[in-house]
XYZ file of C-alpha atoms in Angstrom:
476
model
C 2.600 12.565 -27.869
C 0.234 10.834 -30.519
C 1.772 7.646 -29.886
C 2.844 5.017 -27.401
C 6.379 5.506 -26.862
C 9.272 3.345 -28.896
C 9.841 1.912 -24.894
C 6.517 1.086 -23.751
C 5.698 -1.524 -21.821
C 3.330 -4.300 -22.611
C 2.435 -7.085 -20.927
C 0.100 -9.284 -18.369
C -0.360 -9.567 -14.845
C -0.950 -12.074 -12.623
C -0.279 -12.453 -8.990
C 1.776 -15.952 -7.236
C -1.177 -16.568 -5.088
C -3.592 -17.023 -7.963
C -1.305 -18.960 -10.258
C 1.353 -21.043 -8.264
C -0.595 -23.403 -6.880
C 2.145 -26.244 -4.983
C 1.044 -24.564 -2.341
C 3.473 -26.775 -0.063
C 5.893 -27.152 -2.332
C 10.264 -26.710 -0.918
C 9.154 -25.828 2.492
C 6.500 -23.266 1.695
C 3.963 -22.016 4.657
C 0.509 -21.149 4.504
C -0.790 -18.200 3.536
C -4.065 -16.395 3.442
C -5.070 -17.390 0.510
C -4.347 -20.938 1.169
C -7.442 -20.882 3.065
C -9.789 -19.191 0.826
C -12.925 -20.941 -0.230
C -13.616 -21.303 -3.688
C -17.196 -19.848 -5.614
C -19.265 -17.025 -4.777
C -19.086 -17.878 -0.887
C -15.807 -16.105 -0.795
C -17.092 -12.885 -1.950
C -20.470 -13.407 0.369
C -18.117 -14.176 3.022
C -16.096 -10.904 1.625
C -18.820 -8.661 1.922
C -20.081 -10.262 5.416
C -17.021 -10.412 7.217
C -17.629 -13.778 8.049
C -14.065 -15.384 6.552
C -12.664 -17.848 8.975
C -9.275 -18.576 9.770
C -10.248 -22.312 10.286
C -12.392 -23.222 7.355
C -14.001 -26.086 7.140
C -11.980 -28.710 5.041
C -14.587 -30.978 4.711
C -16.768 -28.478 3.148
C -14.755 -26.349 0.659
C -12.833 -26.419 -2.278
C -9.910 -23.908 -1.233
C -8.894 -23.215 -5.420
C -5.349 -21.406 -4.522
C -3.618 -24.305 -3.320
C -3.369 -25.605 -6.790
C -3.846 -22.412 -8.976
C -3.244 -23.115 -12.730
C 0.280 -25.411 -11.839
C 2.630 -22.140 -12.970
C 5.138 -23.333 -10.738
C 5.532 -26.565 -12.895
C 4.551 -24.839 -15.854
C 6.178 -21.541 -15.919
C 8.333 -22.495 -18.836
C 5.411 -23.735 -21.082
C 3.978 -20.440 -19.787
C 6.732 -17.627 -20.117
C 7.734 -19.277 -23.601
C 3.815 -18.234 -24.907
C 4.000 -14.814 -23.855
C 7.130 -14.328 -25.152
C 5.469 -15.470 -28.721
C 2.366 -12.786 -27.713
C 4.836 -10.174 -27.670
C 5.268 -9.221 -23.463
C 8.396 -7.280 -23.213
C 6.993 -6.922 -19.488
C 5.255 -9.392 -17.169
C 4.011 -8.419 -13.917
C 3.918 -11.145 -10.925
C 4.272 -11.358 -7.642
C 6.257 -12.997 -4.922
C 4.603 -15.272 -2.496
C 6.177 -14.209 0.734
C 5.261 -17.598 2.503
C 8.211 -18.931 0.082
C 10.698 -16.689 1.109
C 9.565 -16.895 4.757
C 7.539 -19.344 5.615
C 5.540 -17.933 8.462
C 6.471 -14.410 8.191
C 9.076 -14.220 11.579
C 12.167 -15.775 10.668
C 15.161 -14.353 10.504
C 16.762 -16.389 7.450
C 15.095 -16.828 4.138
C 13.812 -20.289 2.887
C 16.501 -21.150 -0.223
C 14.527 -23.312 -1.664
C 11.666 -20.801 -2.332
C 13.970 -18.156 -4.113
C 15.771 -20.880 -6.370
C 12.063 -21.057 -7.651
C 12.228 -17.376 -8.507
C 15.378 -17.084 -9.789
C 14.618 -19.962 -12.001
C 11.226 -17.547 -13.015
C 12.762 -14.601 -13.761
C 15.493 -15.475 -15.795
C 13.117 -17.094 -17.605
C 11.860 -14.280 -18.432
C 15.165 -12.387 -19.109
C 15.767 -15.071 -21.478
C 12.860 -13.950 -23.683
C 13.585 -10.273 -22.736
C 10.555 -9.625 -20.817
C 11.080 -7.261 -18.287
C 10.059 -8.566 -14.377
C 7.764 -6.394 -13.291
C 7.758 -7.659 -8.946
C 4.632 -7.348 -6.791
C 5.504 -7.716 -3.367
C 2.721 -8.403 -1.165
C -0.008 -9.194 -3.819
C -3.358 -9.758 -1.660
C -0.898 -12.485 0.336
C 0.581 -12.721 3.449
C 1.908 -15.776 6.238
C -1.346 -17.039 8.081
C 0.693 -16.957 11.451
C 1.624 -13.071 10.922
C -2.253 -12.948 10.870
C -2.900 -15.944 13.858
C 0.197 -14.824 16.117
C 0.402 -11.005 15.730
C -2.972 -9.463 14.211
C -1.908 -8.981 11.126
C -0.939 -5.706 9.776
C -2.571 -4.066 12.960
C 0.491 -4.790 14.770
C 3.733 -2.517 14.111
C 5.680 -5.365 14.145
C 4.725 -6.376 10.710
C 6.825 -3.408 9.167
C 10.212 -4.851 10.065
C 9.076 -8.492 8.605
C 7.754 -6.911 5.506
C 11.307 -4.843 5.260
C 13.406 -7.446 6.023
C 11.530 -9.809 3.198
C 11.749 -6.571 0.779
C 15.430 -6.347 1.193
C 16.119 -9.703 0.921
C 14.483 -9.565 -2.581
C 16.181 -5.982 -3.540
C 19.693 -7.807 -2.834
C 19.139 -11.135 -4.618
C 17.472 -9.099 -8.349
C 19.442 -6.309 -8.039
C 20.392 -6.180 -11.576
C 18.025 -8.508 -12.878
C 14.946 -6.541 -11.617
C 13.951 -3.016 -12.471
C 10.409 -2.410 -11.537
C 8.931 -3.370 -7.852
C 5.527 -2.859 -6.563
C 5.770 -2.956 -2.544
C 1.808 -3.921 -2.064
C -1.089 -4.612 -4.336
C -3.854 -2.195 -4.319
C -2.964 -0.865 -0.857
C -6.549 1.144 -1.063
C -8.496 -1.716 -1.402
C -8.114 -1.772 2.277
C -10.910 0.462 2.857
C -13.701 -1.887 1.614
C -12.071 -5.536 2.133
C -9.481 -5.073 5.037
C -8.632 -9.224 5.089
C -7.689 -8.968 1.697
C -4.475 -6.558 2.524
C -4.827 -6.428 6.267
C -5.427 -9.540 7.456
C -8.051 -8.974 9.555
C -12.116 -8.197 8.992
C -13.239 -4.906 10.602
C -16.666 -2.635 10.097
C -15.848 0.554 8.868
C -19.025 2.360 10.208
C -18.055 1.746 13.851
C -15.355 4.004 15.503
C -13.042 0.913 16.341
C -13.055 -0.511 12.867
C -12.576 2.272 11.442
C -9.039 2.936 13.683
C -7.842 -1.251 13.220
C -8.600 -0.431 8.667
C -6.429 3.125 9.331
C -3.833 2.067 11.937
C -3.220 -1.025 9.965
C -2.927 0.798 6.609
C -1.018 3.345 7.969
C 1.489 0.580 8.688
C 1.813 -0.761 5.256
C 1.990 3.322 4.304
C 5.145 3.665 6.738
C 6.601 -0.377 5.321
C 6.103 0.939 1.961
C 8.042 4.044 2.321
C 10.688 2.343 4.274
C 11.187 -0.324 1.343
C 11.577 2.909 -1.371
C 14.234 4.171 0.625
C 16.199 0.626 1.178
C 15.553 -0.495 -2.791
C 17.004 2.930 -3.815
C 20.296 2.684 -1.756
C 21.033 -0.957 -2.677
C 20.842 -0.223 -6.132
C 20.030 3.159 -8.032
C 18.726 1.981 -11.292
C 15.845 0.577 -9.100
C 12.354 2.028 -9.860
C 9.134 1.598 -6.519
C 5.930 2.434 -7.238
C 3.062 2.508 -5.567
C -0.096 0.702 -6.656
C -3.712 1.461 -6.161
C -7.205 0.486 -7.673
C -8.124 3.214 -9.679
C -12.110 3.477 -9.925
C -13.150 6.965 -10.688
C -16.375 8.467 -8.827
C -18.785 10.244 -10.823
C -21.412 12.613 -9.338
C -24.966 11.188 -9.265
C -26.455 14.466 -10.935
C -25.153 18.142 -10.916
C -26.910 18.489 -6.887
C -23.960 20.420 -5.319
C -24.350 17.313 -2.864
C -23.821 14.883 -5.256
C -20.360 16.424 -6.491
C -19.175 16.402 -3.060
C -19.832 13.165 -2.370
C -17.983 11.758 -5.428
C -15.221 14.651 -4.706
C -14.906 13.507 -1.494
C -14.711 9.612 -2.149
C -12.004 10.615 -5.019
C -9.729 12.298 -1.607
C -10.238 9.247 0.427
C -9.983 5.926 -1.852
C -7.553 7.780 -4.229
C -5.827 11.127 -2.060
C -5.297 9.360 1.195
C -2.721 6.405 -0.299
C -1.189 8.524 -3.295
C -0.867 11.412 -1.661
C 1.678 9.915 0.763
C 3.578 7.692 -1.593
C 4.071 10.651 -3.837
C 4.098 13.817 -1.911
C 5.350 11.921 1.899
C 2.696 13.050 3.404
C -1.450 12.854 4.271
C -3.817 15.303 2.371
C -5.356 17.461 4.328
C -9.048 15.902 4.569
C -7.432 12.873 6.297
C -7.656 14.844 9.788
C -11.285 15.394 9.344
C -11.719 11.856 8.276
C -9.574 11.015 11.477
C -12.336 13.274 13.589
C -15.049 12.304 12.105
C -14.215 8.759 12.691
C -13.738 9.826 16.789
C -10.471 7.871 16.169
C -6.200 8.985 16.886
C -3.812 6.710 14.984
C -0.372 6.074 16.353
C 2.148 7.782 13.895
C 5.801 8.348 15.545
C 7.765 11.105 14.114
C 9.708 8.115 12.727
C 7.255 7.415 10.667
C 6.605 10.571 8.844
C 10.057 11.019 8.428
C 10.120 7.875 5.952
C 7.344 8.813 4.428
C 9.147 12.047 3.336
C 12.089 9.476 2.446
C 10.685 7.034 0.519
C 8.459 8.598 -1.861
C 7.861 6.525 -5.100
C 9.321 7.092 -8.565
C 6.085 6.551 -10.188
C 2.513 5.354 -9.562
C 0.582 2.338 -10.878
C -2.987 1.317 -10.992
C -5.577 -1.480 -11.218
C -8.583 -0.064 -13.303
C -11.650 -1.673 -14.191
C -14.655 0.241 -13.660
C -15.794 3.719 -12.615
C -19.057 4.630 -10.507
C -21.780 7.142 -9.077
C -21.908 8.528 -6.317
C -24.770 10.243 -4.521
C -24.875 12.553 -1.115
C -25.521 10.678 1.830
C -24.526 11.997 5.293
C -20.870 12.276 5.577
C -20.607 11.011 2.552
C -20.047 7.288 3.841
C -20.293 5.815 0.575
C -16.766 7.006 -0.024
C -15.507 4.105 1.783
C -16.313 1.762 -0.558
C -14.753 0.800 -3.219
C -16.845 -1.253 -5.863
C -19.975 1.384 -4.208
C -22.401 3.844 -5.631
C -25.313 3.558 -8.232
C -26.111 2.204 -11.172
C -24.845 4.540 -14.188
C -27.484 4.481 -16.908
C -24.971 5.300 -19.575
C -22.998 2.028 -19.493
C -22.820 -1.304 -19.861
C -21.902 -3.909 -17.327
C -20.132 -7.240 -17.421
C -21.496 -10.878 -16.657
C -20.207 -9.839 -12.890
C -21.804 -6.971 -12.688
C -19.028 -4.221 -13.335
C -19.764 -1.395 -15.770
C -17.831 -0.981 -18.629
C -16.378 2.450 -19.449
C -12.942 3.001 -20.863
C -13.447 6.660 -20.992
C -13.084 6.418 -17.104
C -9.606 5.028 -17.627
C -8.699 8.728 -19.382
C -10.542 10.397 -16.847
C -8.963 8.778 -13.898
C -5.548 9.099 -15.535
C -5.592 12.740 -16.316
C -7.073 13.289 -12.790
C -3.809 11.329 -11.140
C -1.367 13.015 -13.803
C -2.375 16.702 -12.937
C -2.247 15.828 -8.817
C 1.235 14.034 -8.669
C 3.013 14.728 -12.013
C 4.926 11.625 -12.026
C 4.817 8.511 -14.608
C 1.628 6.354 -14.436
C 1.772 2.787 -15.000
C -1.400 0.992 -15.625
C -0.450 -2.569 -14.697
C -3.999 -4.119 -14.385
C -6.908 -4.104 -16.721
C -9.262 -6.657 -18.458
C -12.259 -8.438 -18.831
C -13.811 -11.346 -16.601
C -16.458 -13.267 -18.866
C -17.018 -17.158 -19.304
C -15.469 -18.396 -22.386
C -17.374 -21.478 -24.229
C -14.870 -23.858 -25.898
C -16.066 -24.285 -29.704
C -16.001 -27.995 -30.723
C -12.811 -27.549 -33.239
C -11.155 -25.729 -30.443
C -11.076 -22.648 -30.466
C -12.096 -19.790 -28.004
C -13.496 -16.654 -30.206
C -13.286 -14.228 -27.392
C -14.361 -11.102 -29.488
C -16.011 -9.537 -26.414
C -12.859 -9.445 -24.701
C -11.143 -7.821 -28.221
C -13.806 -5.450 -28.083
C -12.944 -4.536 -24.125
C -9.461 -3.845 -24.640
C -9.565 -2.078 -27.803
C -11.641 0.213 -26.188
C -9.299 0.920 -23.392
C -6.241 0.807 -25.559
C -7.754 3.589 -27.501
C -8.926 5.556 -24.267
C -4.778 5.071 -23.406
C -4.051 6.422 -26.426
C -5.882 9.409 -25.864
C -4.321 9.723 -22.552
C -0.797 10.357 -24.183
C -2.447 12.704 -26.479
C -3.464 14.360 -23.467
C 0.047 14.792 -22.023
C -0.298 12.233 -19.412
C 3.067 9.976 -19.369
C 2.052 6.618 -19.442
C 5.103 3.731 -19.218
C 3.162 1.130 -20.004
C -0.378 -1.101 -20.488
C -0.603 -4.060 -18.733
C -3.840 -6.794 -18.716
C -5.334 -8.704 -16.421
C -4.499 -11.230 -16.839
C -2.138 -13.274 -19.383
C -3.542 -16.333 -18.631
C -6.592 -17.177 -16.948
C -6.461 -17.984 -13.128
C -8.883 -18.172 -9.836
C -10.714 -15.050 -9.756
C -9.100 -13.050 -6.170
C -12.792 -11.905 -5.551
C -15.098 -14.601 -5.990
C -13.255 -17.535 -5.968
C -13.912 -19.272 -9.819
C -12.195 -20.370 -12.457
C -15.223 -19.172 -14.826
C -14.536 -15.767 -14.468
C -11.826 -15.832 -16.903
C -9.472 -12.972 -17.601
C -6.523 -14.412 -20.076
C -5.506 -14.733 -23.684
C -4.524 -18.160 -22.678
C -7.082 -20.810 -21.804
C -6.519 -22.621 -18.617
C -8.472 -26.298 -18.597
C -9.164 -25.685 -14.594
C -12.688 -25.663 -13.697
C -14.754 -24.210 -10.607
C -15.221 -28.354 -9.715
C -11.470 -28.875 -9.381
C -11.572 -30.630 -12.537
C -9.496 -30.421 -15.354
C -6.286 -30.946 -16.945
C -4.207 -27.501 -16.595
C -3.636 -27.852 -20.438
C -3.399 -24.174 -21.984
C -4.999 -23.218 -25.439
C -4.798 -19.893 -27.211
C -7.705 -17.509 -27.884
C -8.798 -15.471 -30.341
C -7.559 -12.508 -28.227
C -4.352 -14.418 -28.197
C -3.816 -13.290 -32.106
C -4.950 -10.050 -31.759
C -2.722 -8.844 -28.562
C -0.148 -10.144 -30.263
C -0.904 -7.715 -33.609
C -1.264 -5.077 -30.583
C 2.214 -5.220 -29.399
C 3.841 -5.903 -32.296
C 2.359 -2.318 -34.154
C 3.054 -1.056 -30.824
C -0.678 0.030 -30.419
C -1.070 1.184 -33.401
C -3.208 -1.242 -35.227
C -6.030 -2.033 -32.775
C -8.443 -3.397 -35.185
């Protein structure tokens, strides 16, 4: 238990909104994303619940339509990770691709020739495809014509995109990931919902739950479908993992950060993994002055399709302190400042010791593999005038986490595999920029819309690379 296992995963993630770009490319329709400004207005606009539907065009820059060019450069792309190292490499499939505007009954042919071209790609090199389905992505007319994920209806278009993936990898895919930080829900609802909502009134609370509870019952359906098409296929869930801390040892305090850890963490995992809602989700449900609609249908899948293993997004920890029904528990990214760490150019504190903490915490709950399939380090990277990029901050961020991993398996916890965010660098999902860079490969892309697209290795590049290939061992 001292060391990564001989068949652990390693690799980068990225997601097809972010990267693609050719964002009408072989009959593609628009997504959500397609209309997402570009620079800190998108988180402002985040936070305010003031995104429109019908931006101005005249005023934004909308960054996702053209991405970093993966889908012409996807070659030039896979063929670098394969020299880092990846023997896995999460992405994600853009469902306006597959189905244009979400409703059809046929799939668009032209969209999955794109991904089988992708992922054999990466069989080629053999880097294991590790599939996001939904990843923060969705048809802009299954938001315009039916609500979005409010609407019931959105279940049978989500299964009948899932299964039309299942049946074209089966045997060429292993690992799926239904939707991308379903939790996140709880503090940006457009993001995975389609739809902005207050979740300190009664009624916005009900459209976040009802809606989420949708994606809960999808989610569980597409288990149960993947595992009869083809048995070696493994679902997991996926949720942002950001563990709470209590503000001081005030009895009130610890409940508050207990509490948040049952809703942003108990309420999702506990029905992928155990088919069913923990127990504080009828008080929440009270509380809130609010009755979902949940058919007997629907909690017969979840006891159906429970997940083979669970998978996270980490980044950051934080503090909670007691306020009245603990309403800080709602959000995600919340709480206080923690004294004891440091925090990134953006803001988020740095703590890898929250990564054990968290992963011990899940591991002794649901006793079932943990994946960690997202974490990195957003900072601006200055291009040196011979080239390179000495991104030793970066180094320094990982190595710590790696480590904190490491001491993870000591613990017990099974861990398949360590994923970053991301392999290359992309538009930041949150705010919009190309500065806020993630990769080990430099993209030439600029929050302006200039640039050439033309990749260059890091510094980090070298040492990920010495990562994998010592399989964790040497992280200096």
């Amino acid at each position: 238990m001292s060391k990564f296992p001989k068949n652990f995963l390693w690799g980068g993630a990225v997601s097809a909104n972010q990267t693609e770009g050719a964002y009408k490319a072989d009959g593609k329709g628009i997504a959500y994303t397609d209309i997402l400004p570009g620079g800190k207005v998108r988180l402002e606009q985040y936070l305010n619940n003031t995104l429109s539907l019908e931006p101005d065009e005249s005023k934004y820059f909308f960054p996702n339509r053209d991405g970093i060019d993966f889908y012409h450069m996807y070659k030039e792309d896979i063929a670098l990770f394969a020299k880092l190292g990846f023997n896995s490499y999460r992405t994600s499939i853009a469902w306006t691709r597959i189905f244009p505007n979400g409703d059809e009954t046929e799939p668009n042919e032209l969209g999955l020739k794109f991904y089988d071209k992708v992922i054999d790609e990466l069989l080629r090199y053999n880097i294991e495809p590790v599939i996001t389905i939904s990843h923060f992505e969705m048809p802009l007319n299954l938001i315009k014509k039916y609500g979005g994920w409010k609407n019931r209806q959105l279940i049978d278009f989500f299964v009948r995109f899932a299964t039309v993936l299942f049946e074209r990898y089966k045997g060429k895919v292993k690992y799926w990931l239904p939707f991308n930080e379903i939790n996140i829900a709880f503090s940006f609802p457009i993001c995975t919902l389609g739809y902005t909502a207050d979740i300190s009134t009664s009624q916005g609370a009900k459209d976040i739950l009802q809606g989420l509870h949708h994606q809960l019952v999808a989610t569980a359906k597409v288990v149960a479908i993947a595992h009869k098409i083809d048995s070696q296929f493994r679902v997991g869930g996926m949720l942002i993992l950001e563990p709470a801390y209590a503000n001081s040892c005030n009895p009130q305090d610890v409940r508050a950060a207990q509490y948040s850890e049952q809703i942003i963490t108990g309420y999702c995992g506990d029905v992928h993994v155990m088919g069913k809602y923990p127990a504080i989700a009828k008080r929440l449900w009270q509380e809130k002055g609010i009755e979902l609609d949940i058919t007997l249908d629907d909690l017969d899948s979840f006891v159906k399709g429970k997940v083979d293993f669970l998978s996270i997004s980490y980044y950051k920890s934080r503090v909670e302190k007691s306020v009245d029904k603990c309403e800080n528990a709602w959000g995600i990214f919340s709480g206080v400042p923690n004294p004891y760490l440091k925090a990134s150019d953006w803001g988020w504190e740095i703590d890898p010791m929250g990564l054990r903490i968290g992963l011990n915490a899940l591991y002794d709950r649901y006793d079932i593999p943990l994946f960690v399939v997202e974490n990195g380090f957003g900072a601006v990277d200055k291009v040196e005038s011979d080239g390179t990029i000495n991104d030793d901050y970066r180094i320094d961020y990982l190595r710590q986490h790696i480590y904190a991993l490491q001491e993870t398996i000591k613990d017990g916890v099974a861990i398949m595999g360590y994923m970053t965010w991301g392999s290359t660098d992309m538009v930041s999902a949150g705010t919009g920029e190309f500065s806020k860079r993630y990769g080990f490969v430099y993209v030439d892309r600029h929050d302006d819309a200039t640039g050439t697209f033309e990749r260059k290795c890091k510094k980090s590049f070298e040492w990920f690379k010495k990562v994998i290939a010592s399989n964790g061992e040497d992280l200096e």
